mmCIF file of C-alpha atoms in Angstrom:
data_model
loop_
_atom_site.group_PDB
_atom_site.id
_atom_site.type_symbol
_atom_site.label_atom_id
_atom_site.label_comp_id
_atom_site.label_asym_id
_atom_site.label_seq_id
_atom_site.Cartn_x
_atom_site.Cartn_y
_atom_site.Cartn_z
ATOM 1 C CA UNK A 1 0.000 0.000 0.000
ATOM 2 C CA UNK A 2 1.596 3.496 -1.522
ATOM 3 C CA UNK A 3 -0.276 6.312 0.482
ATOM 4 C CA UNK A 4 -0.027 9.245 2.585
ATOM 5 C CA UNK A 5 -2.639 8.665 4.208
ATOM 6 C CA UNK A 6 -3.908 4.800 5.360
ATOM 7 C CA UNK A 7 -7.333 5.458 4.649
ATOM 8 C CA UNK A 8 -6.566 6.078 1.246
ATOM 9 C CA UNK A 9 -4.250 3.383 1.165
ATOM 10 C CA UNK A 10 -7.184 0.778 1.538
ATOM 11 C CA UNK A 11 -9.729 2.263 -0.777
ATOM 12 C CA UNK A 12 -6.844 2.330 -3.854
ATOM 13 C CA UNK A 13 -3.686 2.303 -4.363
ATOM 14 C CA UNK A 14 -2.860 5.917 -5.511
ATOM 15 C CA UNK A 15 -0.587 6.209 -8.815
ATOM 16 C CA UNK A 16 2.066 8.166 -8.694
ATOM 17 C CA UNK A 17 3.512 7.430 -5.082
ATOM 18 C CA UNK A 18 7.300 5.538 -4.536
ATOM 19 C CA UNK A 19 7.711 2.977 -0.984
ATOM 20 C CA UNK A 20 11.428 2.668 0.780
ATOM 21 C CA UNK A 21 11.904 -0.482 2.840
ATOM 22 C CA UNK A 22 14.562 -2.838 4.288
ATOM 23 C CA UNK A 23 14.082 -6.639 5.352
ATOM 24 C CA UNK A 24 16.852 -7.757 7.584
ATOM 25 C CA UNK A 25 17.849 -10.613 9.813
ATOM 26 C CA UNK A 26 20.235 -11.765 11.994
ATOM 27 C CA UNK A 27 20.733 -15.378 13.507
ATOM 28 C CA UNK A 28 23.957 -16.670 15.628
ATOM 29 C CA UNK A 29 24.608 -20.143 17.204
ATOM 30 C CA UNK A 30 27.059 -21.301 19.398
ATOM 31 C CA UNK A 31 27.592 -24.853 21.122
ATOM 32 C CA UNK A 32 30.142 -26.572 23.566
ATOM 33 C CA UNK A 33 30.033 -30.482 23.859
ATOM 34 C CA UNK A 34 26.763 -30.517 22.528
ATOM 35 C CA UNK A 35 24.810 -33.796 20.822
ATOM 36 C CA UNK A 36 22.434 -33.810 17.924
ATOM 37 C CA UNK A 37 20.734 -36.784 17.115
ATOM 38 C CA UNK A 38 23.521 -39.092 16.280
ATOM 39 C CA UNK A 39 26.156 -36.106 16.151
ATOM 40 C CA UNK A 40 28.019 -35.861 19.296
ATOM 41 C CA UNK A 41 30.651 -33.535 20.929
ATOM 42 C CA UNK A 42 29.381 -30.527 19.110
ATOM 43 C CA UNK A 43 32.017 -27.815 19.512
ATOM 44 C CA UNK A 44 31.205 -24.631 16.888
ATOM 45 C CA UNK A 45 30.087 -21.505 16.744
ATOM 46 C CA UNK A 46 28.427 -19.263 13.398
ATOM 47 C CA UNK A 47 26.245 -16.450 12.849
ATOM 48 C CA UNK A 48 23.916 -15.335 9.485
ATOM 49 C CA UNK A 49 23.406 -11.662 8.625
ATOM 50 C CA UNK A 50 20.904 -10.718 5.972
ATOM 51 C CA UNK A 51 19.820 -7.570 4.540
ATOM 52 C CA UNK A 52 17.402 -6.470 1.812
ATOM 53 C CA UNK A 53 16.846 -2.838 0.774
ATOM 54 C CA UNK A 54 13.878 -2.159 -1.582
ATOM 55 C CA UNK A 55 12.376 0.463 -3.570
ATOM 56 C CA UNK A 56 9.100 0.930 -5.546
ATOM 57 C CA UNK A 57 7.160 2.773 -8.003
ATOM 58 C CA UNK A 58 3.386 3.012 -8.283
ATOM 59 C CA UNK A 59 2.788 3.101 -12.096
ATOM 60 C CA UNK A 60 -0.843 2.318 -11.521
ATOM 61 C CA UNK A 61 -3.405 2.154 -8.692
ATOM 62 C CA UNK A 62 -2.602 -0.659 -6.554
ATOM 63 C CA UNK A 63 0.357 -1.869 -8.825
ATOM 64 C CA UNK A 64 3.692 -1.208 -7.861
ATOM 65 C CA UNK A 65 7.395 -2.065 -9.485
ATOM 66 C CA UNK A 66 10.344 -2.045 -8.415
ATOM 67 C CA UNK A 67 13.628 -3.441 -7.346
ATOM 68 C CA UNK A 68 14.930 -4.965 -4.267
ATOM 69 C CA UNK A 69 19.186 -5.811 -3.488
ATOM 70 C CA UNK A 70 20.080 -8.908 -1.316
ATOM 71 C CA UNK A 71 23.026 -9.466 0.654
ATOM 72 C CA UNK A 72 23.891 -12.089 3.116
ATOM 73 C CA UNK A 73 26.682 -13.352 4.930
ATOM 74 C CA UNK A 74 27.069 -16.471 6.456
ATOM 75 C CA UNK A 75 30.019 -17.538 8.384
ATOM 76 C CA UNK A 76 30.613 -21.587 10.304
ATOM 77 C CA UNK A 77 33.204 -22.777 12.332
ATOM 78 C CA UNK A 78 33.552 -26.545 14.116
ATOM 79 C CA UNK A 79 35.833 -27.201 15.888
ATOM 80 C CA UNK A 80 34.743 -30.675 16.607
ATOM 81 C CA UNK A 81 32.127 -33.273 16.027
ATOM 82 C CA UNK A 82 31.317 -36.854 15.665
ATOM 83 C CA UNK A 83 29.101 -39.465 14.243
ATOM 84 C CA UNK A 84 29.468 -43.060 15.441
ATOM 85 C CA UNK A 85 27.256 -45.722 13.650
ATOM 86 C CA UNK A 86 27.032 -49.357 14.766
ATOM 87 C CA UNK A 87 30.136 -50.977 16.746
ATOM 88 C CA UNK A 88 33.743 -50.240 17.204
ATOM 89 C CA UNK A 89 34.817 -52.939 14.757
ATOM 90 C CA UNK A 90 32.365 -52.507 12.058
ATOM 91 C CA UNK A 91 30.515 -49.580 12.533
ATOM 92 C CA UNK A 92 31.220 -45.977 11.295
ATOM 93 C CA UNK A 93 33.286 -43.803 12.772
ATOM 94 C CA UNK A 94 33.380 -40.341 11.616
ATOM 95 C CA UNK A 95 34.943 -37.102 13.118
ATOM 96 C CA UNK A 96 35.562 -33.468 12.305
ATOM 97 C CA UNK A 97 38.297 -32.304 13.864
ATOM 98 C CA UNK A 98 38.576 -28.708 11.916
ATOM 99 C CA UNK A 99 36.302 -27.168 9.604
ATOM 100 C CA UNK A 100 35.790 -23.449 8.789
ATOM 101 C CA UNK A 101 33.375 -22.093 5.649
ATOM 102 C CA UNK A 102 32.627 -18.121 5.228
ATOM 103 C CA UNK A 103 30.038 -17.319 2.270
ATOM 104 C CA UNK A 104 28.469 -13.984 0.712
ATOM 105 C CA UNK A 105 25.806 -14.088 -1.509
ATOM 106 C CA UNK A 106 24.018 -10.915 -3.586
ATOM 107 C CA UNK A 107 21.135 -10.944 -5.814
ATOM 108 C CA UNK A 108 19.102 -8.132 -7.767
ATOM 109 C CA UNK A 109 15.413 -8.766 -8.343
ATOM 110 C CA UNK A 110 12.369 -7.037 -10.185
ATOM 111 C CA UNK A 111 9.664 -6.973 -8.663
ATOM 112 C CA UNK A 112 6.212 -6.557 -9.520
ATOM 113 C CA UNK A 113 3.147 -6.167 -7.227
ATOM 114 C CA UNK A 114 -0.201 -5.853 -6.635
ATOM 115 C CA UNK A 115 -2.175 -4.993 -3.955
ATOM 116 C CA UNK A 116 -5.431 -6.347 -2.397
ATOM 117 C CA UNK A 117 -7.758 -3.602 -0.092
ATOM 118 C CA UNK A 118 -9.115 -5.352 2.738
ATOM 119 C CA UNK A 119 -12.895 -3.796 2.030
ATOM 120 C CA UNK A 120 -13.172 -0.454 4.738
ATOM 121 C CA UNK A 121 -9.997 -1.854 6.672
ATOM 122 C CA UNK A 122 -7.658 1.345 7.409
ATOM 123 C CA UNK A 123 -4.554 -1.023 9.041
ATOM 124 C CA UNK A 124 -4.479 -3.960 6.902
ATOM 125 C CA UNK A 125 -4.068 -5.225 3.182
ATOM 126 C CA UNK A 126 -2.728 -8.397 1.253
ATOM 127 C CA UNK A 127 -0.290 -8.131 -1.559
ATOM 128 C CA UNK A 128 0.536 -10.631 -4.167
ATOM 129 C CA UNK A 129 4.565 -10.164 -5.522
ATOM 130 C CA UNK A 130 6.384 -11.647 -8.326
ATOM 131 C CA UNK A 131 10.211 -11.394 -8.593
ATOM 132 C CA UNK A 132 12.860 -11.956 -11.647
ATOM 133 C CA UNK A 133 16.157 -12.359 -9.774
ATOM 134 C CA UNK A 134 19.856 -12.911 -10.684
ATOM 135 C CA UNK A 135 22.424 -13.636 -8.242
ATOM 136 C CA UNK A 136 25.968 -14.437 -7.336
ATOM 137 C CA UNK A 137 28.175 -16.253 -4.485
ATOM 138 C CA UNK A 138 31.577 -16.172 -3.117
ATOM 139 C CA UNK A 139 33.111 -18.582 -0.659
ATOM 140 C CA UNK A 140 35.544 -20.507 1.182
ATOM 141 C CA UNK A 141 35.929 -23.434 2.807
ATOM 142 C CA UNK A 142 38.793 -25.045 5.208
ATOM 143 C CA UNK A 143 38.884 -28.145 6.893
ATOM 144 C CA UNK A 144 41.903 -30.663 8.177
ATOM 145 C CA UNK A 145 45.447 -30.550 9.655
ATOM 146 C CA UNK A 146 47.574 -29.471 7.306
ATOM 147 C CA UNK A 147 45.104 -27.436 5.684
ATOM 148 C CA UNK A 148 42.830 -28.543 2.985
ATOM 149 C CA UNK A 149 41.410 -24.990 0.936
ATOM 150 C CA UNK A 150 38.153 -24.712 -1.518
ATOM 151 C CA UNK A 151 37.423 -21.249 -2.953
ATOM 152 C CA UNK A 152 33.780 -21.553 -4.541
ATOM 153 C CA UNK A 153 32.112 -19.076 -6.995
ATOM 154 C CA UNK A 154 28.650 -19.492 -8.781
ATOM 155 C CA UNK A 155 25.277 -17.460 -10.066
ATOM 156 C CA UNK A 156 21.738 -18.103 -9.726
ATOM 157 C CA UNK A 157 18.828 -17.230 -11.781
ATOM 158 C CA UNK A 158 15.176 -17.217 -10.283
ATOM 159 C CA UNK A 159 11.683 -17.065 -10.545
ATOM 160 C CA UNK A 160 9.016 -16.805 -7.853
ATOM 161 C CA UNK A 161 5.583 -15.840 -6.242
ATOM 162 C CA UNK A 162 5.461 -14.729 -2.297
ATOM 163 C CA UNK A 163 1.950 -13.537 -1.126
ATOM 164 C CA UNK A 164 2.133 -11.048 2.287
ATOM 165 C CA UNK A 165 0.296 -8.946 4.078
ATOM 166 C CA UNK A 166 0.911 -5.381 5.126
ATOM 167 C CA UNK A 167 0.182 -3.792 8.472
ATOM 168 C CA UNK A 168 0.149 0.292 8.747
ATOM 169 C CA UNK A 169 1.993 1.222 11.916
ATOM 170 C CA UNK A 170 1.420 4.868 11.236
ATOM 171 C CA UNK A 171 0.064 6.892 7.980
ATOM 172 C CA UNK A 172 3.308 6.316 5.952
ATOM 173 C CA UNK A 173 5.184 3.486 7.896
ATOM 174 C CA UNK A 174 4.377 -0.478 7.729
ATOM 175 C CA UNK A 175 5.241 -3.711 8.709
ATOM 176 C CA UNK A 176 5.323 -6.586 5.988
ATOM 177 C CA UNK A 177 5.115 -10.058 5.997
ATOM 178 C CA UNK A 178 5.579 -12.380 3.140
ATOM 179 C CA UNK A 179 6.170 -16.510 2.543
ATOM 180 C CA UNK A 180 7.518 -17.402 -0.613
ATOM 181 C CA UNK A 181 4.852 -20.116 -2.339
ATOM 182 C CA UNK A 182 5.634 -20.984 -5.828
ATOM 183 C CA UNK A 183 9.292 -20.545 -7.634
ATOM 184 C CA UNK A 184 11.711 -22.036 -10.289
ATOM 185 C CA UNK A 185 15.446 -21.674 -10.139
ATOM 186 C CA UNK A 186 18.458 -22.284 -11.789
ATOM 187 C CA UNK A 187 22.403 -22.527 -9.671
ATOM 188 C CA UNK A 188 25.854 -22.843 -11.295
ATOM 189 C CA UNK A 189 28.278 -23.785 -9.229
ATOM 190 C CA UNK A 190 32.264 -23.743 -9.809
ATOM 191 C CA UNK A 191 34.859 -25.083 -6.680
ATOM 192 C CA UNK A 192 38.286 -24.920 -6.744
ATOM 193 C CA UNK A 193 40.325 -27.280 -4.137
ATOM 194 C CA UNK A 194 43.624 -26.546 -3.139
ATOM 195 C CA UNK A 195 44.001 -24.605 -6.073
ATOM 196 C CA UNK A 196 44.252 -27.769 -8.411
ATOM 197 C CA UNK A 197 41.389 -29.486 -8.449
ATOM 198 C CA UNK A 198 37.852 -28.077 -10.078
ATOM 199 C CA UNK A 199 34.650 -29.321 -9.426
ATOM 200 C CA UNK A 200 30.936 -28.332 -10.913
ATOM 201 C CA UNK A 201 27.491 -28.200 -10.294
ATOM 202 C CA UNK A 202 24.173 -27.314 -12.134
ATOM 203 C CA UNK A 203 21.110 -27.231 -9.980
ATOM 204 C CA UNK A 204 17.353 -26.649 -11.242
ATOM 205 C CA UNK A 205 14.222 -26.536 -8.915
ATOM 206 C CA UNK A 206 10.521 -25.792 -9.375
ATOM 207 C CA UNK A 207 8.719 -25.547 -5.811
ATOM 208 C CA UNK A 208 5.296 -25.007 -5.729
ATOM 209 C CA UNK A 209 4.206 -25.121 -2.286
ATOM 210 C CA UNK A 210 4.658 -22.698 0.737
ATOM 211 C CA UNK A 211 8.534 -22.472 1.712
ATOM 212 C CA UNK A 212 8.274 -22.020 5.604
ATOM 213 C CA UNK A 213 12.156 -21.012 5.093
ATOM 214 C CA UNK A 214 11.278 -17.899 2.995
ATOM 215 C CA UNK A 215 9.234 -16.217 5.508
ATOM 216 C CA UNK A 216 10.315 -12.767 5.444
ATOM 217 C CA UNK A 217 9.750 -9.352 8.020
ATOM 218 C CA UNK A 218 10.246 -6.300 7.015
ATOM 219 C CA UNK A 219 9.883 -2.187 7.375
ATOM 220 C CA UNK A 220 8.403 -0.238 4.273
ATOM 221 C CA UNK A 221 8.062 3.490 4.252
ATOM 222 C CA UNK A 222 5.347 4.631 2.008
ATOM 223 C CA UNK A 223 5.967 8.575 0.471
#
């Protein structure tokens, strides 16, 4: 919803008017001697930042466009762990004695949306939003004694469909929810290990039911 006003907001969505918003996130972990199903001696410690700036046109009542940037950071390190499967003399025995892994990732999307008065309602509206994204990732990965290196590049291309809902806090400020429900993607993938050895990947996916991992929560600014 584009308006100065959230009355007006409801009734149409006024032509003419631009929205400003950021989703971010923020998620660390940390664990000493812990056990996970059959993972045991958990010692590591990580954190994920993610941040998505947005801005939007309203080239037509209730229709917006726009374009939203994507960056995230992800960072892992164990410094031990161990899965032990059956006896000592025939069963699996695996351990991680070392194992660090740092990755960005950025993407640029067009979106497209439309939005859905809720009848009278002055606080709420739905919103249905399509997006046309390309993206890229960098990373690096570490594990063993000596050191074993893998320095990892690829792109992704990707379709999708997220329905939300928007909540007016005050006349020109909102709160946003969204869940991702339908998409189709595309990954390349390119390692490098030890600076020798190079391995690929092509992924493809089509998903077409609700992604409880996509849930996003955001701030929009409507002027």
């Amino acid at each position: 919803a584009l308006s100065s006003a959230a009355s007006d907001v409801y009734k149409r969505q006024p032509q003419g008017q631009w929205v400003a918003g950021i989703n971010a996130s923020f998620s660390t972990h940390s664990n000493n001697d812990y056990t996970f199903v059959v993972i045991e001696g958990i010692n590591s410690e990580g954190h994920t930042l993610k941040v998505a700036p947005i801005l939007a046109y309203a080239f037509r009542n209730n229709m917006v466009i726009g374009a939203r940037f994507t960056y995230s950071r992800t960072y892992l390190r164990i410094d031990s762990g161990s899965i032990q499967l059956g006896d000592d003399d025939t069963g699996v025995d695996l351990k991680v004695d070392s194992y660090y892994s740092l990755k960005h990732t950025y993407e640029a999307a067009l979106i497209w949306r439309q939005y859905i008065p809720l009848g009278q309602n002055k606080r709420f509206a739905l919103f249905n939003e399509m997006s046309l994204a390309a993206g890229g990732t960098q990373a690096r990965f570490a594990n063993d004694s000596p050191v074993k290196g893998t320095y990892e590049t690829g792109y992704t291309l990707s379709l999708g469909i997220s329905p939300g809902i928007v909540a007016f806090a005050t006349n020109n400020m909102a709160v946003e929810v969204n869940v991702g429900v339908m998409g189709i993607s595309y990954t390349h993938t390119k390692q490098v290990h030890n600076q020798v050895t190079v391995g690929k990947r092509n992924t493809s996916m089509m998903n077409f039911k609700v992604n409880i991992f996509s849930i996003g929560l955001g701030m929009a600014f409507y002027l």
